[in-house]
mmCIF file of C-alpha atoms in Angstrom:
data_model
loop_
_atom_site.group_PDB
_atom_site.id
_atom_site.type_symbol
_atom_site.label_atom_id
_atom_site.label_comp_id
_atom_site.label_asym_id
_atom_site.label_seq_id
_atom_site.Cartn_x
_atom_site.Cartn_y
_atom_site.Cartn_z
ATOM 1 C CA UNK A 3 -138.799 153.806 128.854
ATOM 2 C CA UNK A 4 -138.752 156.628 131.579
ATOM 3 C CA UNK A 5 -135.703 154.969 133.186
ATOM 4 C CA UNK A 6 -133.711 155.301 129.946
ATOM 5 C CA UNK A 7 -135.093 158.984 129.877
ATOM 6 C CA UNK A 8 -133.784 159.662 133.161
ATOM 7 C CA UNK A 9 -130.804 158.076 132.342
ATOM 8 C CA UNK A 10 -130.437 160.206 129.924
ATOM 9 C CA UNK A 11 -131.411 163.350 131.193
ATOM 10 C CA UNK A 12 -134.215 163.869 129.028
ATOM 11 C CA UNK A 13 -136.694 164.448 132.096
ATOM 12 C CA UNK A 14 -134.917 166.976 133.491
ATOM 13 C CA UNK A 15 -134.108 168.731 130.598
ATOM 14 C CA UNK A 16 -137.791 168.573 129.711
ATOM 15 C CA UNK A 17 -138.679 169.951 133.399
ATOM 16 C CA UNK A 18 -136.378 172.637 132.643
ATOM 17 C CA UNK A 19 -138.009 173.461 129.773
ATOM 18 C CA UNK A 20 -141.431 173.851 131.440
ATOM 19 C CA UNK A 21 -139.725 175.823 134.355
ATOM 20 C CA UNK A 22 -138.658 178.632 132.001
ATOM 21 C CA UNK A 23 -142.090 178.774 130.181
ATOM 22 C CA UNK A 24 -143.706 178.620 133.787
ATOM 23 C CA UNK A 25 -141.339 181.718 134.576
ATOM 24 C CA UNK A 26 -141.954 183.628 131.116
ATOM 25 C CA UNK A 27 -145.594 183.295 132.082
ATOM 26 C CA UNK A 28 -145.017 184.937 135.123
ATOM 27 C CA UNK A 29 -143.079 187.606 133.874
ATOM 28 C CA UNK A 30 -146.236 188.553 131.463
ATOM 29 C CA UNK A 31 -148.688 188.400 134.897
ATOM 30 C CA UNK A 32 -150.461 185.475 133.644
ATOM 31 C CA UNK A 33 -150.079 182.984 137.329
ATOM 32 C CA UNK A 34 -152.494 180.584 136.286
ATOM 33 C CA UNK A 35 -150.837 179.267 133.295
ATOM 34 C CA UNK A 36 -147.124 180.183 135.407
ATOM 35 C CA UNK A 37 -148.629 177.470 138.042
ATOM 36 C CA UNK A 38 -149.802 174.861 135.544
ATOM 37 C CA UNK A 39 -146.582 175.240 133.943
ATOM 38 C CA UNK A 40 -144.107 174.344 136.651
ATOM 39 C CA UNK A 41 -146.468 171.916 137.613
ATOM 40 C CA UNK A 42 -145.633 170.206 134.732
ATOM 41 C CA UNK A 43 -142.136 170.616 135.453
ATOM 42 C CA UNK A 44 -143.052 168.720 138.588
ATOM 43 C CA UNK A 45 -143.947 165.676 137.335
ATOM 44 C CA UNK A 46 -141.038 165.364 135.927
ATOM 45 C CA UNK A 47 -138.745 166.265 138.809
ATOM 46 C CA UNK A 48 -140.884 165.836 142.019
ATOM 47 C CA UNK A 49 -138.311 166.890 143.957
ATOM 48 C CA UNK A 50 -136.673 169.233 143.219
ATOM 49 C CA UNK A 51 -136.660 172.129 146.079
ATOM 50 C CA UNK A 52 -136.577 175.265 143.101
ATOM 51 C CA UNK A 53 -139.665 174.155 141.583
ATOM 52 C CA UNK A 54 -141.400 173.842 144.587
ATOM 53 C CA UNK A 55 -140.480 176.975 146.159
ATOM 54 C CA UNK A 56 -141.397 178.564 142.889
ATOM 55 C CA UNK A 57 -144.774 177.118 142.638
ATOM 56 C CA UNK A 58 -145.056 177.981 146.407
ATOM 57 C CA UNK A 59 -144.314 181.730 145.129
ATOM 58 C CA UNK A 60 -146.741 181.275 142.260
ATOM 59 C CA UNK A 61 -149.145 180.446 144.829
ATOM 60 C CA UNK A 62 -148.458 182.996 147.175
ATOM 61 C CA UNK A 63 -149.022 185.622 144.765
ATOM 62 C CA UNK A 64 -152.123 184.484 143.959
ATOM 63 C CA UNK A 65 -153.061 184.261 147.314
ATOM 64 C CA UNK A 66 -153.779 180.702 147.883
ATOM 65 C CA UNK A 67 -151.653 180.826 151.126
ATOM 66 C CA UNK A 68 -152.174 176.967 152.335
ATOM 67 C CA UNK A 69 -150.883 175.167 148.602
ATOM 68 C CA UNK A 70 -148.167 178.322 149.425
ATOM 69 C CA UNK A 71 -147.215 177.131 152.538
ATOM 70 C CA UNK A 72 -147.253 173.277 151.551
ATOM 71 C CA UNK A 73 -144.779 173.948 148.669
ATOM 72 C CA UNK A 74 -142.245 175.996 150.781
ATOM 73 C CA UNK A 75 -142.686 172.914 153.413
ATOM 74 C CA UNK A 76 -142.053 170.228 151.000
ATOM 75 C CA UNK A 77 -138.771 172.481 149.371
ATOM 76 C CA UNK A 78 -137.384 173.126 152.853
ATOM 77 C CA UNK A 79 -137.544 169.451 153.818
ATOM 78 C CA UNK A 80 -135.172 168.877 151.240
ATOM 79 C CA UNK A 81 -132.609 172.322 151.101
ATOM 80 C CA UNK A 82 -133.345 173.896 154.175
ATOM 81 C CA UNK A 83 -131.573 177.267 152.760
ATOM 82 C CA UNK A 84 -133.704 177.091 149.525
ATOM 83 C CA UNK A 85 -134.021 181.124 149.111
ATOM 84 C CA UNK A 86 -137.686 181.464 147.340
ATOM 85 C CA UNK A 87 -138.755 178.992 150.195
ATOM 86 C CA UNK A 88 -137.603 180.519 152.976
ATOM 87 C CA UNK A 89 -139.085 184.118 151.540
ATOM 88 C CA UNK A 90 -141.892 182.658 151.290
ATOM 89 C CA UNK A 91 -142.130 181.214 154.345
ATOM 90 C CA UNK A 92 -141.011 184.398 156.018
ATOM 91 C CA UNK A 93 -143.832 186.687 154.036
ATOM 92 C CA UNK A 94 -146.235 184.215 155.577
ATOM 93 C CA UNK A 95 -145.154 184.641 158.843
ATOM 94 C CA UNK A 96 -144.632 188.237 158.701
ATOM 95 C CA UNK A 97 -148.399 188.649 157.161
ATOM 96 C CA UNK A 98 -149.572 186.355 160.101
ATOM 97 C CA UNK A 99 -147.296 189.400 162.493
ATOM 98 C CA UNK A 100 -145.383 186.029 163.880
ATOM 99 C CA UNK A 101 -142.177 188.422 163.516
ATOM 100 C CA UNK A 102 -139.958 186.286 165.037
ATOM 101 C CA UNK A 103 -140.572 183.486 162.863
ATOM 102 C CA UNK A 104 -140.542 185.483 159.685
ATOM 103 C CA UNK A 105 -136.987 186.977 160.942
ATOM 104 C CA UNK A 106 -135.501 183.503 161.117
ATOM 105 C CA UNK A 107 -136.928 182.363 157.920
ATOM 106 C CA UNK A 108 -135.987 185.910 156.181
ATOM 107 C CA UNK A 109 -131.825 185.672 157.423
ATOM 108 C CA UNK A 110 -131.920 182.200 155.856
ATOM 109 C CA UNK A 111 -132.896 183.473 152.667
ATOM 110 C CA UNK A 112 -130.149 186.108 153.212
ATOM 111 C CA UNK A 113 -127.560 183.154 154.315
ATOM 112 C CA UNK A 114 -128.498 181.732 150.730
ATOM 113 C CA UNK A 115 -128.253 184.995 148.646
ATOM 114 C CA UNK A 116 -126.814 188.332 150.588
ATOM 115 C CA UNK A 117 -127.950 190.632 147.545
ATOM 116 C CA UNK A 118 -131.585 190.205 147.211
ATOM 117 C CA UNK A 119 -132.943 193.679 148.665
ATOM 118 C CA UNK A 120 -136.031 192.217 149.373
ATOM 119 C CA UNK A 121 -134.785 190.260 151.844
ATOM 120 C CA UNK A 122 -133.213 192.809 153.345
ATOM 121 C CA UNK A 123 -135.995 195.178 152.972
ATOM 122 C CA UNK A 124 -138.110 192.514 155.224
ATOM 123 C CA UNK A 125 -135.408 191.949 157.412
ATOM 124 C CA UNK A 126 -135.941 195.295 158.894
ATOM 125 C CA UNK A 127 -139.309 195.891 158.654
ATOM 126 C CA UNK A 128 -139.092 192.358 161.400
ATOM 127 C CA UNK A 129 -136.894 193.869 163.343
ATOM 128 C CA UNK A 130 -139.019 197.545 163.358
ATOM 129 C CA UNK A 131 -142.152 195.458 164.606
ATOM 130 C CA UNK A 132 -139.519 193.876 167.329
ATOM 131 C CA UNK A 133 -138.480 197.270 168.054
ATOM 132 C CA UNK A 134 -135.326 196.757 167.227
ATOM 133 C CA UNK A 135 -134.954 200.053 165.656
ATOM 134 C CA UNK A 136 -130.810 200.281 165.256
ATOM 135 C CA UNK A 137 -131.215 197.217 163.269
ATOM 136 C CA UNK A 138 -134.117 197.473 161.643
ATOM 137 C CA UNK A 139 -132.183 200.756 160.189
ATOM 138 C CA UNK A 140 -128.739 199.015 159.231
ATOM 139 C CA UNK A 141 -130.811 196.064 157.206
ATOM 140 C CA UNK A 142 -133.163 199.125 155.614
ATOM 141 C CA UNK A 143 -130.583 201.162 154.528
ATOM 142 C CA UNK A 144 -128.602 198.005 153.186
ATOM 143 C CA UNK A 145 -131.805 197.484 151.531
ATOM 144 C CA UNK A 146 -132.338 200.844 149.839
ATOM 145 C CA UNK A 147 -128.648 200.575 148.778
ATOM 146 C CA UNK A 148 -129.703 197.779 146.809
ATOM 147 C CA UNK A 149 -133.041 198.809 145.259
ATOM 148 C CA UNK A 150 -130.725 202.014 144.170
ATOM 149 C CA UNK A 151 -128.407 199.506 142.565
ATOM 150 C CA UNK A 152 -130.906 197.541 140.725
ATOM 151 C CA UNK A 153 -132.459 201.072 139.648
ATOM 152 C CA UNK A 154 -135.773 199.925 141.350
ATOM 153 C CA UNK A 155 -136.784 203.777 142.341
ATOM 154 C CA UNK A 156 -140.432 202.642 143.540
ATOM 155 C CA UNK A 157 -139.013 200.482 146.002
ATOM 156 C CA UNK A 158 -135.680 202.325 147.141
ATOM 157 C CA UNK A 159 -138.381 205.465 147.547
ATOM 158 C CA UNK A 160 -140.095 202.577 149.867
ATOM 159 C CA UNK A 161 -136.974 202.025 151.444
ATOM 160 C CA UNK A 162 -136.392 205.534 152.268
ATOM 161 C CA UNK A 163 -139.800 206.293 153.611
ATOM 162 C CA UNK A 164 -139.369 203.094 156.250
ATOM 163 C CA UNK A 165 -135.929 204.847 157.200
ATOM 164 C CA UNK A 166 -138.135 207.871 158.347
ATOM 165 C CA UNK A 167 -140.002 205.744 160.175
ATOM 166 C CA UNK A 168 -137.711 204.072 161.529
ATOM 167 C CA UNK A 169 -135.686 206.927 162.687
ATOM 168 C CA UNK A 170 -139.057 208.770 164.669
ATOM 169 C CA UNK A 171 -139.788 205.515 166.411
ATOM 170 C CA UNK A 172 -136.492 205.085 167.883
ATOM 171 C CA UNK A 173 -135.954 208.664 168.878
ATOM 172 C CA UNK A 174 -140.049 207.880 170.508
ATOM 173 C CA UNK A 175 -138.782 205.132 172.299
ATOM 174 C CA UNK A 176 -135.679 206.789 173.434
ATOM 175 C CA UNK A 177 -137.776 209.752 174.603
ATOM 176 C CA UNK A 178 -140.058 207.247 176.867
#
């Protein structure tokens, strides 16, 4: 019987079903029931690198960084440019201040999808801790560009306060 389901696509359709009540819990802030939900979904398609990276996120919000970190693992083994994965995996890296790390995981998450201002938004606050202040301003800018776009004022006001920032530690370090 669950071979003629998969035939039939009835599992994934089913898995997809779960997804989008996993994400709908989400959106209403409720990340226990978000987690159960695309577990669920994960029964039915084990491997499928969205779900996993999702959960991953799911996970990382709530802060339970290890089951985090396993899911964006088991995603990137199989799509190594799965976006929500390798976010993930760079917010972990960046929390841990392995910069480097979190840069290369971070412009593979741009590589997958250029428009996400998050991304970018981390991309320079990696290459600020480098000191890589030029860049850190280009990927900044690009990223308050894009919080402007989306109409996200909190973070584009974000955006603009890291450009300050930015701005007095490169004129510090061209002073020294």
């Amino acid at each position: 019987m669950a071979q003629l389901r998969a035939q039939l696509g009835l599992n994934r359709y089913e898995a997809d079903e779960y997804y989008r009540m996993a994400l709908a819990f989400y959106r209403k802030h409720n990340i226990n029931d978000a987690i159960t939900y695309v577990g669920y979904a994960l029964q039915l398609q084990p491997k499928n690198a969205e779900y996993l990276a999702t959960r991953g996120f799911f996970h990382l919000e709530n802060g339970v960084l290890d089951r985090a970190q396993s899911d964006f693992d088991a995603a990137l083994a199989r799509n190594a440019y799965e976006v929500l994965a390798n976010y993930g995996k760079g917010v972990l890296a960046y929390q841990s201040k392995a910069y480097d790390e979190a840069l290369t995981h971070f412009m593979k998450a741009w590589a997958a999808e250029e428009t996400r201002p998050e991304t970018h938004y981390y991309l320079a606050l990696c290459l600020y801790h480098l000191a890589r202040y030029a860049e850190a301003r280009t990927w900044m800018l690009s990223a308050y560009r894009l919080f402007e776009q989306k109409q996200d004022k909190t973070h584009a006001r974000d955006a603009d306060r890291w450009l300050m920032e930015i701005d007095s530690a490169r004129k510090k370090a061209e002073r020294a």
